[in-house]
């Protein structure tokens, strides 16, 4: 009876990454929001040195006398500008710092993405090699080794070495697929 089994190529599924075009990771959105918030704080601080205007209306009655109607207009000018100017200067520094953090975070993210895209390309090329060439060779090595062993042309030790080589090719394929999927996971993590 024929004890050799036909080996089939098992190609594991590859993951896909979502090409989002514009990268808007949560970290970048956080830094952008922080920057916009400091800009608003600066405009609030600047508004404290401008005059304040208020307008009011009142209606009042006094001991049976008919209702009094009145209007009230107020204008308030800040008398001491120096402390407020110091606060404005501090807010300007905060805005600049937040902007620098935002720009640096974007730069850092783009660098990290560039690295992971290079990894993705590298493992994608390796996977293509495995799927188009190496896995087929792995099956061929195992089948031919089995046939040669059955025919008595090679010994048990050589047969085991050939099977070991076949298994090693498959293990390398699975490691490459793991690294490929890891690169996609990292890219998706950075862009989502």
Coordinates of C-alpha atoms in Angstrom, one line a residue:
X1 CA 0.0 0.0 0.0
X2 CA 1.0 3.6 -0.7
X3 CA 1.8 5.2 2.6
X4 CA 2.9 8.6 1.2
X5 CA 0.3 11.3 1.4
X6 CA 0.0 14.1 -1.0
X7 CA 1.0 17.4 0.7
X8 CA -1.0 20.4 -0.1
X9 CA 0.0 24.0 0.2
X10 CA -1.8 25.8 2.9
X11 CA -1.7 29.5 2.3
X12 CA -2.8 31.4 5.4
X13 CA -5.0 34.5 4.9
X14 CA -3.2 37.8 4.7
X15 CA -4.5 40.8 6.4
X16 CA -5.2 44.1 4.6
X17 CA -4.5 47.5 5.9
X18 CA -7.0 50.3 5.4
X19 CA -5.5 53.1 3.3
X20 CA -7.1 56.2 4.9
X21 CA -5.2 58.8 2.9
X22 CA -5.0 61.5 5.5
X23 CA -3.6 60.2 8.8
X24 CA -5.7 61.3 11.7
X25 CA -4.5 59.1 14.6
X26 CA -6.0 59.7 18.1
X27 CA -2.6 61.1 19.3
X28 CA -2.5 63.7 16.4
X29 CA -6.2 64.7 17.0
X30 CA -5.4 65.1 20.7
X31 CA -2.4 67.3 20.0
X32 CA -4.4 69.3 17.5
X33 CA -7.2 69.8 20.0
X34 CA -4.7 70.9 22.7
X35 CA -3.2 73.4 20.3
X36 CA -6.6 74.8 19.4
X37 CA -7.5 75.0 23.1
X38 CA -4.4 77.0 23.9
X39 CA -5.2 79.4 21.0
X40 CA -8.7 80.0 22.5
X41 CA -7.2 80.5 26.0
X42 CA -4.9 83.2 24.4
X43 CA -7.9 85.0 22.8
X44 CA -9.7 84.9 26.2
X45 CA -6.7 86.4 27.9
X46 CA -6.4 89.1 25.3
X47 CA -10.1 90.0 25.7
X48 CA -9.5 90.8 29.4
X49 CA -7.6 94.0 28.5
X50 CA -10.4 95.4 26.3
X51 CA -13.1 97.6 27.7
X52 CA -16.3 95.9 28.8
X53 CA -19.7 97.2 27.9
X54 CA -23.0 96.3 29.4
X55 CA -26.5 97.5 28.9
X56 CA -29.4 96.9 31.3
X57 CA -33.1 97.6 31.7
X58 CA -35.1 97.6 34.9
X59 CA -38.7 98.0 36.0
X60 CA -39.4 98.8 39.7
X61 CA -42.3 100.1 41.9
X62 CA -42.0 101.9 45.1
X63 CA -44.7 102.3 47.9
X64 CA -47.7 102.5 45.6
X65 CA -46.1 104.8 43.1
X66 CA -46.3 103.7 39.6
X67 CA -43.6 101.5 38.1
X68 CA -40.3 103.1 37.3
X69 CA -38.6 102.1 34.1
X70 CA -34.9 102.6 33.6
X71 CA -31.9 101.9 31.5
X72 CA -28.4 101.3 32.6
X73 CA -25.2 101.5 30.5
X74 CA -21.9 100.5 31.9
X75 CA -18.4 100.8 30.5
X76 CA -15.5 99.3 32.4
X77 CA -11.8 100.0 31.5
X78 CA -9.0 97.9 33.1
X79 CA -6.7 100.2 35.0
X80 CA -3.7 98.0 35.4
X81 CA -2.5 96.4 32.1
X82 CA 0.9 95.0 33.3
X83 CA -0.2 91.8 35.0
X84 CA -2.6 91.1 32.1
X85 CA 0.2 91.6 29.5
X86 CA 2.3 89.0 31.4
X87 CA -0.6 86.5 31.3
X88 CA -0.9 87.1 27.6
X89 CA 2.8 86.5 27.0
X90 CA 2.5 83.3 29.1
X91 CA -0.4 82.2 26.9
X92 CA 1.5 82.9 23.7
X93 CA 4.3 80.7 25.0
X94 CA 1.8 77.9 25.7
X95 CA 0.4 78.3 22.2
X96 CA 3.8 78.0 20.7
X97 CA 4.7 75.0 22.9
X98 CA 1.4 73.2 21.9
X99 CA 2.1 73.9 18.3
X100 CA 5.6 72.5 18.5
X101 CA 4.2 69.4 20.2
X102 CA 1.6 69.0 17.5
X103 CA 4.2 69.4 14.7
X104 CA 6.6 67.0 16.4
X105 CA 3.9 64.4 17.0
X106 CA 3.0 64.5 13.3
X107 CA 6.6 64.2 12.3
X108 CA 7.2 61.3 14.7
X109 CA 4.0 59.5 13.5
X110 CA 5.0 59.9 9.8
X111 CA 8.5 58.5 10.5
X112 CA 7.0 55.5 12.3
X113 CA 4.6 55.0 9.5
X114 CA 7.4 55.1 7.0
X115 CA 9.3 52.4 8.9
X116 CA 6.2 50.2 9.1
X117 CA 5.4 50.7 5.4
X118 CA 9.0 49.6 4.6
X119 CA 8.5 46.5 6.8
X120 CA 5.2 45.9 5.0
X121 CA 6.9 46.0 1.6
X122 CA 9.7 43.7 2.7
X123 CA 7.4 41.1 4.1
X124 CA 5.0 41.4 1.2
X125 CA 7.8 40.6 -1.2
X126 CA 8.9 37.7 1.0
X127 CA 5.3 36.3 1.1
X128 CA 5.1 36.5 -2.7
X129 CA 8.3 34.5 -2.9
X130 CA 6.9 31.9 -0.5
X131 CA 3.5 31.7 -2.2
X132 CA 4.8 31.5 -5.7
X133 CA 8.0 29.5 -5.3
X134 CA 9.1 28.2 -1.8
X135 CA 5.9 26.5 -0.7
X136 CA 5.6 24.6 -4.0
X137 CA 9.3 23.6 -3.5
X138 CA 8.5 22.5 0.0
X139 CA 5.8 20.2 -1.2
X140 CA 7.9 18.9 -4.0
X141 CA 10.8 18.2 -1.7
X142 CA 8.6 16.2 0.7
X143 CA 6.9 14.3 -2.1
X144 CA 10.1 13.4 -4.0
X145 CA 11.9 12.5 -0.8
X146 CA 9.0 10.1 0.1
X147 CA 9.1 8.6 -3.4
X148 CA 12.9 8.1 -3.3
X149 CA 12.7 6.7 0.2
X150 CA 10.0 4.2 -0.8
X151 CA 12.1 3.2 -3.8
X152 CA 15.1 2.7 -1.6
X153 CA 17.3 5.3 -3.4
X154 CA 17.9 7.3 -0.2
X155 CA 18.2 6.3 3.4
X156 CA 16.1 7.2 6.4
X157 CA 18.5 9.9 7.6
X158 CA 18.4 11.7 4.2
X159 CA 14.6 11.4 4.1
X160 CA 14.3 13.0 7.5
X161 CA 16.7 15.8 6.5
X162 CA 14.6 16.5 3.4
X163 CA 11.3 16.5 5.4
X164 CA 13.0 18.8 7.9
X165 CA 13.9 21.2 5.1
X166 CA 10.3 21.1 3.8
X167 CA 9.0 21.9 7.3
X168 CA 11.6 24.6 7.8
X169 CA 10.4 26.3 4.6
X170 CA 6.8 26.2 5.9
X171 CA 7.8 27.6 9.3
X172 CA 9.7 30.4 7.6
X173 CA 6.6 31.1 5.6
X174 CA 4.5 31.3 8.8
X175 CA 7.0 33.5 10.5
X176 CA 7.0 35.8 7.5
X177 CA 3.2 35.9 7.4
X178 CA 3.2 36.7 11.2
X179 CA 5.6 39.6 10.6
X180 CA 3.6 40.8 7.6
X181 CA 0.4 40.8 9.6
X182 CA 2.2 42.5 12.5
X183 CA 3.3 45.3 10.1
X184 CA -0.3 45.8 9.0
X185 CA -1.6 45.8 12.6
X186 CA 1.0 48.5 13.4
X187 CA 0.0 50.6 10.4
X188 CA -3.7 50.3 11.2
X189 CA -2.9 51.2 14.8
X190 CA -1.1 54.3 13.8
X191 CA -3.6 55.6 11.3
X192 CA -6.8 54.9 13.2

